[in-house]
Coordinates of C-alpha atoms and ligand atoms in Angstrom, one line a residue:
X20 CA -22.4 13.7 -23.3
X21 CA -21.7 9.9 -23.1
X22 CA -24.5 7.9 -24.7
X23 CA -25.2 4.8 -22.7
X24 CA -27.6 1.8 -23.1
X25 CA -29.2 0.2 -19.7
X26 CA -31.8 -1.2 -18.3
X27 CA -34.6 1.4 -16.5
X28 CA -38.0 0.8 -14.0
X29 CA -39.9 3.9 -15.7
X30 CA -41.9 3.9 -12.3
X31 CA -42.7 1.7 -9.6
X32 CA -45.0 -0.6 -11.4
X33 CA -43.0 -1.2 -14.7
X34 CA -40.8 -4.2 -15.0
X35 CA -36.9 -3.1 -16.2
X36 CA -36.7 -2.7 -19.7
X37 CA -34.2 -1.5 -22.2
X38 CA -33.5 2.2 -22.0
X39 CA -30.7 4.2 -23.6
X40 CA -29.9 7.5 -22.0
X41 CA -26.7 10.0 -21.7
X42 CA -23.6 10.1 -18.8
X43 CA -21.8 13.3 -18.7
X44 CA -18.7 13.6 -20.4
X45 CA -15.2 12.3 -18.7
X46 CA -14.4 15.1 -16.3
X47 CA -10.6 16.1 -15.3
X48 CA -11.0 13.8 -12.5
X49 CA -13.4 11.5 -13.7
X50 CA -13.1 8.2 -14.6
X51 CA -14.6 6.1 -16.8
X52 CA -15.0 2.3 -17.0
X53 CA -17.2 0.3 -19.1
X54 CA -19.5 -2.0 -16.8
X55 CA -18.8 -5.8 -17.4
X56 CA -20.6 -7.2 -14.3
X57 CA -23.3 -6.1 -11.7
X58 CA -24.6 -7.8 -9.0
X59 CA -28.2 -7.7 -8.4
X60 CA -29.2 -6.1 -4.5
X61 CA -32.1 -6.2 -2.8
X62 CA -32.0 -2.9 -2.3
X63 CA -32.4 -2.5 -6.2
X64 CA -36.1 -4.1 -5.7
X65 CA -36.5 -2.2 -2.7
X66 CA -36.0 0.9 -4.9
X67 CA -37.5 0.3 -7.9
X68 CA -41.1 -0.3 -6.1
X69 CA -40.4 2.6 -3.8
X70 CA -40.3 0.3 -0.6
X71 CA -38.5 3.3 1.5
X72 CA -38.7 6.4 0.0
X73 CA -40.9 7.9 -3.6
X74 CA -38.1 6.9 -5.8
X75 CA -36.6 9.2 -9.3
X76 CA -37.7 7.9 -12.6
X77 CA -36.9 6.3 -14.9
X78 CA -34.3 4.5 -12.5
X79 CA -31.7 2.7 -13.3
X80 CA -30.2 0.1 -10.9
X81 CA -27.0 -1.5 -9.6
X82 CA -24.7 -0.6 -7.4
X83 CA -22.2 -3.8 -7.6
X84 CA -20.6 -2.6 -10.3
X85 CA -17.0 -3.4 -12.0
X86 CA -15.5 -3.4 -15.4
X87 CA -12.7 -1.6 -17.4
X88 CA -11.2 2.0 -17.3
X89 CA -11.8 3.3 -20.8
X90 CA -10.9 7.0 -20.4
X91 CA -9.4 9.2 -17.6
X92 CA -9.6 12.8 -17.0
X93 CA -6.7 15.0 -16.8
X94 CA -5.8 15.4 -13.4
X95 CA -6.4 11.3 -12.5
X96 CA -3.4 9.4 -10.9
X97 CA -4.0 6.5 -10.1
X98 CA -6.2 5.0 -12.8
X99 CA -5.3 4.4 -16.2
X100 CA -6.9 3.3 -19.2
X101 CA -7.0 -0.5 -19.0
X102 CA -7.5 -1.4 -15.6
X103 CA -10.0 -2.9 -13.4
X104 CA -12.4 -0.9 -11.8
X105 CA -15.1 -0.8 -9.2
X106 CA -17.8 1.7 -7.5
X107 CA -20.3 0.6 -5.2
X108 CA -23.0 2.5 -3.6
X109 CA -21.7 6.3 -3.3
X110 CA -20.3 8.4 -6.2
X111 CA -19.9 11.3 -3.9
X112 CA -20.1 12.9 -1.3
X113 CA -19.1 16.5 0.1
X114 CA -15.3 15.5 1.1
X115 CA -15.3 18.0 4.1
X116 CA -17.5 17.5 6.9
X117 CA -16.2 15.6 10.1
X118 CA -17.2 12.2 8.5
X119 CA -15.9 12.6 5.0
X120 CA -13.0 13.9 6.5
X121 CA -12.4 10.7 8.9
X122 CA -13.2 8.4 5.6
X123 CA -17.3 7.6 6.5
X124 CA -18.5 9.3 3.4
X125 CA -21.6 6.7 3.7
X126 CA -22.4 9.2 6.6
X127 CA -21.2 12.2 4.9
X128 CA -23.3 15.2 7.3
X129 CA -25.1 17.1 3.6
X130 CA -26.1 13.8 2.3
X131 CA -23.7 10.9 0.5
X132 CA -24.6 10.7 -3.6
X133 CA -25.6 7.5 -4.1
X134 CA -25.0 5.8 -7.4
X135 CA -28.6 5.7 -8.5
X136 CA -32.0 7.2 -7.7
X137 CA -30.2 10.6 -6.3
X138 CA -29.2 13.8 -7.7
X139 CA -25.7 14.5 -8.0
X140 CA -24.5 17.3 -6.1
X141 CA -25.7 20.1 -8.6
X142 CA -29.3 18.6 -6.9
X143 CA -30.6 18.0 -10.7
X144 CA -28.6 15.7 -12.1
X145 CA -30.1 11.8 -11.8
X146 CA -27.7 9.3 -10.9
X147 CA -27.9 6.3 -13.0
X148 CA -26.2 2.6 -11.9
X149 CA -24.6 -0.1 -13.1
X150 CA -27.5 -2.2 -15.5
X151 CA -25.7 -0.2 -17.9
X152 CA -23.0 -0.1 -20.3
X153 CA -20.4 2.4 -19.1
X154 CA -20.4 5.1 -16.4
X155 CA -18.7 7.8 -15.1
X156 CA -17.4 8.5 -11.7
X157 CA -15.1 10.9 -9.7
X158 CA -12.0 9.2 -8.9
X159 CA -12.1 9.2 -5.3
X160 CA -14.9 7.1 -5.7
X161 CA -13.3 4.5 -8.0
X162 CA -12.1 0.9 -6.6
X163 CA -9.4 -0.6 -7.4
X164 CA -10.0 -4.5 -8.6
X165 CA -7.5 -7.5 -8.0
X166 CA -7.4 -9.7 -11.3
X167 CA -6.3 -12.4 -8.4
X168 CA -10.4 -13.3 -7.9
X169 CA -12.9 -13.8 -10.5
X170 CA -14.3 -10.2 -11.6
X171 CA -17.9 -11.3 -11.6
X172 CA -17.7 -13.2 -8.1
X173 CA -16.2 -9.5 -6.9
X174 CA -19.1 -7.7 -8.0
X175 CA -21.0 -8.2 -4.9
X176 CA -18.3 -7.0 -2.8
X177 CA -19.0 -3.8 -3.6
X178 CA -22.0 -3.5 -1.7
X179 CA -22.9 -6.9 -0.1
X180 CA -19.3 -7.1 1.0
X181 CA -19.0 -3.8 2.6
X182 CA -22.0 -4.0 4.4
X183 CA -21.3 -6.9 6.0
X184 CA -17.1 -6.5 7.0
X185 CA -17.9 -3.0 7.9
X186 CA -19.8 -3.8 11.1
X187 CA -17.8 -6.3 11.9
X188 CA -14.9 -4.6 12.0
X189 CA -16.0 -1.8 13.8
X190 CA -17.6 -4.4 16.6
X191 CA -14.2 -6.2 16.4
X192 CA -16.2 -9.4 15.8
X193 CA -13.3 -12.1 16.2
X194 CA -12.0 -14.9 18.0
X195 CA -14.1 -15.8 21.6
X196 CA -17.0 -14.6 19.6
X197 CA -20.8 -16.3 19.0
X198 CA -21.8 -14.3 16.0
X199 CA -25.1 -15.5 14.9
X200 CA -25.9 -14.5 10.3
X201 CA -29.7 -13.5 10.9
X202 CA -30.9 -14.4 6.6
X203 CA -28.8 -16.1 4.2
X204 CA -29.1 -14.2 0.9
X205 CA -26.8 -12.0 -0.7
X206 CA -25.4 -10.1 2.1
X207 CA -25.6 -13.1 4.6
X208 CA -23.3 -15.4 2.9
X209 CA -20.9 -12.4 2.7
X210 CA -21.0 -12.0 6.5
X211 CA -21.0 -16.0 6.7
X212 CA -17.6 -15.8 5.1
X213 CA -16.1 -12.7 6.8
X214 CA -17.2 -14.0 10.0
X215 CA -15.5 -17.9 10.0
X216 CA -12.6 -15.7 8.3
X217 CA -12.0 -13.2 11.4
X218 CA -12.2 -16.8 13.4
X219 CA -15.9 -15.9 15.4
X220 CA -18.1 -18.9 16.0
X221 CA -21.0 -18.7 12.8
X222 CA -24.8 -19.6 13.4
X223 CA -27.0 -19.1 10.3
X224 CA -30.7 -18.4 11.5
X225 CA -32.6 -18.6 8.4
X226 CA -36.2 -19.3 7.7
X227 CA -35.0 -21.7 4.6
X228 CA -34.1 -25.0 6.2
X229 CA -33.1 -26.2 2.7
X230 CA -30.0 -23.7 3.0
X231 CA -28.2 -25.6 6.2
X232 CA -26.3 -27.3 3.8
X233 CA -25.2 -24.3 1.7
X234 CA -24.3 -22.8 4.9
X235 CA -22.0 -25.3 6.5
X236 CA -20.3 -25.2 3.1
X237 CA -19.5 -21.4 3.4
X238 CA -18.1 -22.3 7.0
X239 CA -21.3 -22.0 9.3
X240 CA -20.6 -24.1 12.5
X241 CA -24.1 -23.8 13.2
X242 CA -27.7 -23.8 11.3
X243 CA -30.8 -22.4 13.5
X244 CA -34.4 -22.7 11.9
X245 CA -35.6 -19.8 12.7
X246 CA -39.6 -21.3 12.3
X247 CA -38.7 -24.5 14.4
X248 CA -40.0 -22.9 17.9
X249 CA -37.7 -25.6 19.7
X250 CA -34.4 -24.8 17.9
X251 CA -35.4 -20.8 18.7
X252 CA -35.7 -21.8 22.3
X253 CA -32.7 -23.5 22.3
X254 CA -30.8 -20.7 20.9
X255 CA -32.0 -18.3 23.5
X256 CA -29.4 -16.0 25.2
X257 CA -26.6 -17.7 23.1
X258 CA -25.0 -14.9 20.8
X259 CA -22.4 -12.2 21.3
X260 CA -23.7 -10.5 18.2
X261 CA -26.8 -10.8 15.6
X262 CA -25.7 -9.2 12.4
X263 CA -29.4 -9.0 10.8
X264 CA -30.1 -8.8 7.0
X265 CA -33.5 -9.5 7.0
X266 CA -35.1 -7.7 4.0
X267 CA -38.7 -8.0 5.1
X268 CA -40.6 -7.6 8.9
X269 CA -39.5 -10.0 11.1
X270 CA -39.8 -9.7 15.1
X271 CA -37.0 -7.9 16.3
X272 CA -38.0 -9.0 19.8
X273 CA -37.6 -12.5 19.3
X274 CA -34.8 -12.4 17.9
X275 CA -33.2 -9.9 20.6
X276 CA -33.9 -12.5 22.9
X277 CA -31.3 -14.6 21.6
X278 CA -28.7 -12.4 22.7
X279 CA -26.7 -12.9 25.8
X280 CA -26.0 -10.3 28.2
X281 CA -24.3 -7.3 26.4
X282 CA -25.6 -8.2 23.0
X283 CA -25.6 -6.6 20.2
X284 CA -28.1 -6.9 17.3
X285 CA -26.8 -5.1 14.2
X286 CA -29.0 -4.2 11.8
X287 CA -28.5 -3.7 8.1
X288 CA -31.2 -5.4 6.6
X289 CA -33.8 -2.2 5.5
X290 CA -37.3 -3.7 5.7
X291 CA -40.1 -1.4 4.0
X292 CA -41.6 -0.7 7.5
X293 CA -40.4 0.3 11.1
X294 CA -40.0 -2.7 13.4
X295 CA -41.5 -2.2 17.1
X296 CA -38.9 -3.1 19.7
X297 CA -39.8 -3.5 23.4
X298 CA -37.9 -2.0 26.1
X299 CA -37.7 -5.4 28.1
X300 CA -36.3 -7.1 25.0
X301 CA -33.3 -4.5 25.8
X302 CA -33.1 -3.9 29.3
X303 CA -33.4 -7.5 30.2
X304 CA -29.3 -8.4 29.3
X305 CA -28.1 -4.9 29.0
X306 CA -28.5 -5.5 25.2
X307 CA -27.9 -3.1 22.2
X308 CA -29.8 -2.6 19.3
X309 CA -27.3 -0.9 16.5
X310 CA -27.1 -0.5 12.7
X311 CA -24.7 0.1 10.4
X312 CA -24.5 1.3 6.7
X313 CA -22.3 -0.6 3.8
X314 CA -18.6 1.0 4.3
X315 CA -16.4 4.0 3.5
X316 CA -14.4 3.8 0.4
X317 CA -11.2 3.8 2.3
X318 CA -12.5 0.6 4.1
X319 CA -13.9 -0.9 0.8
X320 CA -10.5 -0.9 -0.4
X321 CA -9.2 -2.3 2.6
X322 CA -12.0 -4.6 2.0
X323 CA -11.6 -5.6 -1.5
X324 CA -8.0 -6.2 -0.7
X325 CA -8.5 -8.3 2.2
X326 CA -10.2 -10.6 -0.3
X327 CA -8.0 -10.8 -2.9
X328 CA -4.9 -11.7 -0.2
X329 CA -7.8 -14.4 1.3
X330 CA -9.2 -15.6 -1.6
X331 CA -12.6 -14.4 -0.6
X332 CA -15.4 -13.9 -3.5
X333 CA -19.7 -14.2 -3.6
X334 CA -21.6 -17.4 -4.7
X335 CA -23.0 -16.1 -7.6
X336 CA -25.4 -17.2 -10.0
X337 CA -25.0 -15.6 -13.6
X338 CA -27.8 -14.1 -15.3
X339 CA -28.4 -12.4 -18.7
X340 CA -30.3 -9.1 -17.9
X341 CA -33.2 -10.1 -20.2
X342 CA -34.2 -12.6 -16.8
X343 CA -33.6 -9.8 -13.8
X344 CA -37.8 -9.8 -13.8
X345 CA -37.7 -13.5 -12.6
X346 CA -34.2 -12.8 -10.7
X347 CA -36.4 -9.9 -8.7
X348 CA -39.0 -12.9 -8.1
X349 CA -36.4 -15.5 -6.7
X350 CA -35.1 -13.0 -4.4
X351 CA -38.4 -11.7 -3.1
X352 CA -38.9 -15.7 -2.4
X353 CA -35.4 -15.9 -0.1
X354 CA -34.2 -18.2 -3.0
X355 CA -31.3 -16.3 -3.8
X356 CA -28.4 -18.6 -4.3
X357 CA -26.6 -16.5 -2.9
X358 CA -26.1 -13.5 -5.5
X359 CA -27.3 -12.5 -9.1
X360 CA -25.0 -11.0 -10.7
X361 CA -26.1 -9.7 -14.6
X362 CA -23.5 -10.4 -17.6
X363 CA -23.3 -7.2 -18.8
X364 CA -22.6 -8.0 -22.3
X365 CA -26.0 -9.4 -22.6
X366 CA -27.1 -5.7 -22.9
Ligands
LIG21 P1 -31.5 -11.1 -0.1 O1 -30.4 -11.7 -0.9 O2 -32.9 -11.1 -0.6 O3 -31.5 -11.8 1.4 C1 -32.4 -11.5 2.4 C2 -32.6 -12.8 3.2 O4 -33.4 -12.5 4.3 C3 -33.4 -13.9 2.5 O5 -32.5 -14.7 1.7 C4 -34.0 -14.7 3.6 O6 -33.0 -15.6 4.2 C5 -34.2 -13.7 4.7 N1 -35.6 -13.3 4.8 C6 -36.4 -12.8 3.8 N2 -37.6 -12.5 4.2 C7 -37.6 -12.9 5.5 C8 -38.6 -12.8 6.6 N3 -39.9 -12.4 6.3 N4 -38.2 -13.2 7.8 C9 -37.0 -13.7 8.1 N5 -36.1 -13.8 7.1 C10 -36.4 -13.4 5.9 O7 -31.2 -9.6 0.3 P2 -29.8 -8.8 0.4 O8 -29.4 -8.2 -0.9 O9 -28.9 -9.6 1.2 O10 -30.3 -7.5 1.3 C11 -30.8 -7.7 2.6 C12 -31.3 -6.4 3.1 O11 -30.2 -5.5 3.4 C13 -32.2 -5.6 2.2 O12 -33.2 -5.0 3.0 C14 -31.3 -4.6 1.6 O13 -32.0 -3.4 1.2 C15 -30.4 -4.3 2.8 N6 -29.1 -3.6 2.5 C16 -28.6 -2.7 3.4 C17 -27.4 -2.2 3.3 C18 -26.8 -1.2 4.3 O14 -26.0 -0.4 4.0 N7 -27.2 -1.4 5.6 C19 -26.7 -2.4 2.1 C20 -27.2 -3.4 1.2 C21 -28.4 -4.0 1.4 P3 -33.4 -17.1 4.8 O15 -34.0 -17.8 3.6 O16 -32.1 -17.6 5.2 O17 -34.4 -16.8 5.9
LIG22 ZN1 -26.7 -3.1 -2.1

């Protein structure tokens, strides 16, 4: 066994604190790569206080995770020791079923592994993420990193980067198109970006006025306060599509209703609790209500290297891991500027 120092939630009413535990030894096709950044996700705090689902203690989180390839198992091609390295939120997944086998491993039909608070596939095994030192991870679940882009700006990426290109890719969200950035935090800014980059028309909605500024500076064209009743009214029947990362209750109805005819709201924000949705706020406008989760790792890849050729990266704001407590607090406030991302080495 690999001993590892990180940073665990013992249970959901602990703050993260040092914790040293063990990651199984490098495999034949393992790889493993010693952490030097992580970006901090709001489904980390989601997880840690057991928002969704009873979470498995002591947790450790992160799931943004890059650094360097420090050993490689015998039957590994195409990492060696040395090189860049990512993994995001799966480490596994069966590799057979119909999804695995058309690269949606995220929907993988026995259940994906994901990088922390699940078993690994022997269903006893906790998986640990990436406030840690070093981990271990099969090689088809391994990223490869550009050292084009700065390594902790690419952290986020892996998670807040999928989730965002995934959709709209498979929406084909492009030219012609009123996309309208529902939150600007971590994974809105990415789909900001990805959005003015695939050449649709960007409109933040965001609770924060003080962000409009941030938000013509990562391209917006347009800046909607979602409290200003007027500007909402305004905005009414005006979008293409809603890409939602809302990571709290909001009304899906109003928002629905900003939607033109055809419409489709995309949801990958994961608030604690179900949203009601009326039936008129649909069938008034043919609209669709939809959701996507992050990416495959084929399409992370394809991700990863779309922003490398287009210089694309997170605004980040570096922190030391000692301060993810008031990190956790800031992003529970919407003041997330516009991703945390821990420097490992203050471990
Ligand atoms: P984040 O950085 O905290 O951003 C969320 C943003 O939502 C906030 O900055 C805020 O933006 C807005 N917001 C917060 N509370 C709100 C409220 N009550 N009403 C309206 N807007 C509100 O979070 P994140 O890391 O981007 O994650 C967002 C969500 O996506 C989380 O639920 C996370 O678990 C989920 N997620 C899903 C996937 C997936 O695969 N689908 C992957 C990763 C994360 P404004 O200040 O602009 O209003
Ligand atoms: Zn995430």
């Amino acid at each position: 066994m690999i001993p590892v120092k990180g940073y665990a939630a013992q249970d959901a009413q602990t703050d993260l604190a040092p914790w040293d535990f063990q990651r199984r030894d490098v495999g034949p096709n393992d790889v493993q790569f010693d952490v030097l950044f992580c970006g901090v996700c709001h489904s980390d705090l989601h997880q840690i206080k057991n928002d969704w689902f009873p979470g498995i203690f002591p947790m450790v989180p992160g799931h943004e995770i890059v650094g360097r390839v420090v050993k490689v198992g015998d039957n590994v091609k195409n990492f060696k020791v040395g090189d860049l390295a990512g993994t995001g939120c799966l480490v596994d997944s069966c590799q057979v079923c119909e999804n695995c086998k058309k690269d949606l491993e995220q929907y993988c039909l026995e259940g994906n592994t994901a990088t922390y608070n699940a078993m690994e596939r022997d269903g006893s095994s906790p998986t640990y993420g990436g406030y840690s030192n070093s981990i271990v991870v099969r090689e088809e679940f391994v990223l490869h990193i550009s050292d084009k882009l700065d390594l902790a700006a690419t952290a986020p990426l892996l998670c807040a980067g999928i989730t965002t290109y995934s959709p709209l890719k498979h929406w084909k969200v492009g030219k012609g198109h009123k996309l309208a950035v529902l939150g600007l935090g971590g994974l809105g800014h990415m789909a900001v970006k990805f959005g003015v980059a695939f050449g649709a028309e960007v409109t933040v909605l965001s609770t924060s006025p003080k962000k409009e500024a941030d938000a013509k500076k990562l391209g917006a064209h347009k800046f909607v306060v979602t409290t200003d009743a007027e500007q909402v009214k305004a905005a009414r029947g005006s979008f293409d599509f809603i890409l939602d990362t809302v990571s709290a209750a909001h009304d899906f109805n109003m928002y629905l209703g900003l939607l033109r005819t055809d419409g489709t709201m995309i949801c990958v924000g994961v608030p604690p609790k179900p949203a009601e949705v009326a039936a008129f706020s649909l069938l008034g406008g043919r609209k669709s209500l939809a959701g996507s989760g992050i990416g495959g790792i084929a399409e992370t890849q394809e991700m990863l290297d779309y922003c490398a050729e287009h210089n694309i990266v997170s605004e980040i704001e570096m922190i030391d891991i000692k301060d993810i407590g008031s990190a956790y607090d800031r992003m529970q406030q919407g003041d997330v500027r516009y991703r945390f991302v821990i420097d490992i080495a203050t471990l």
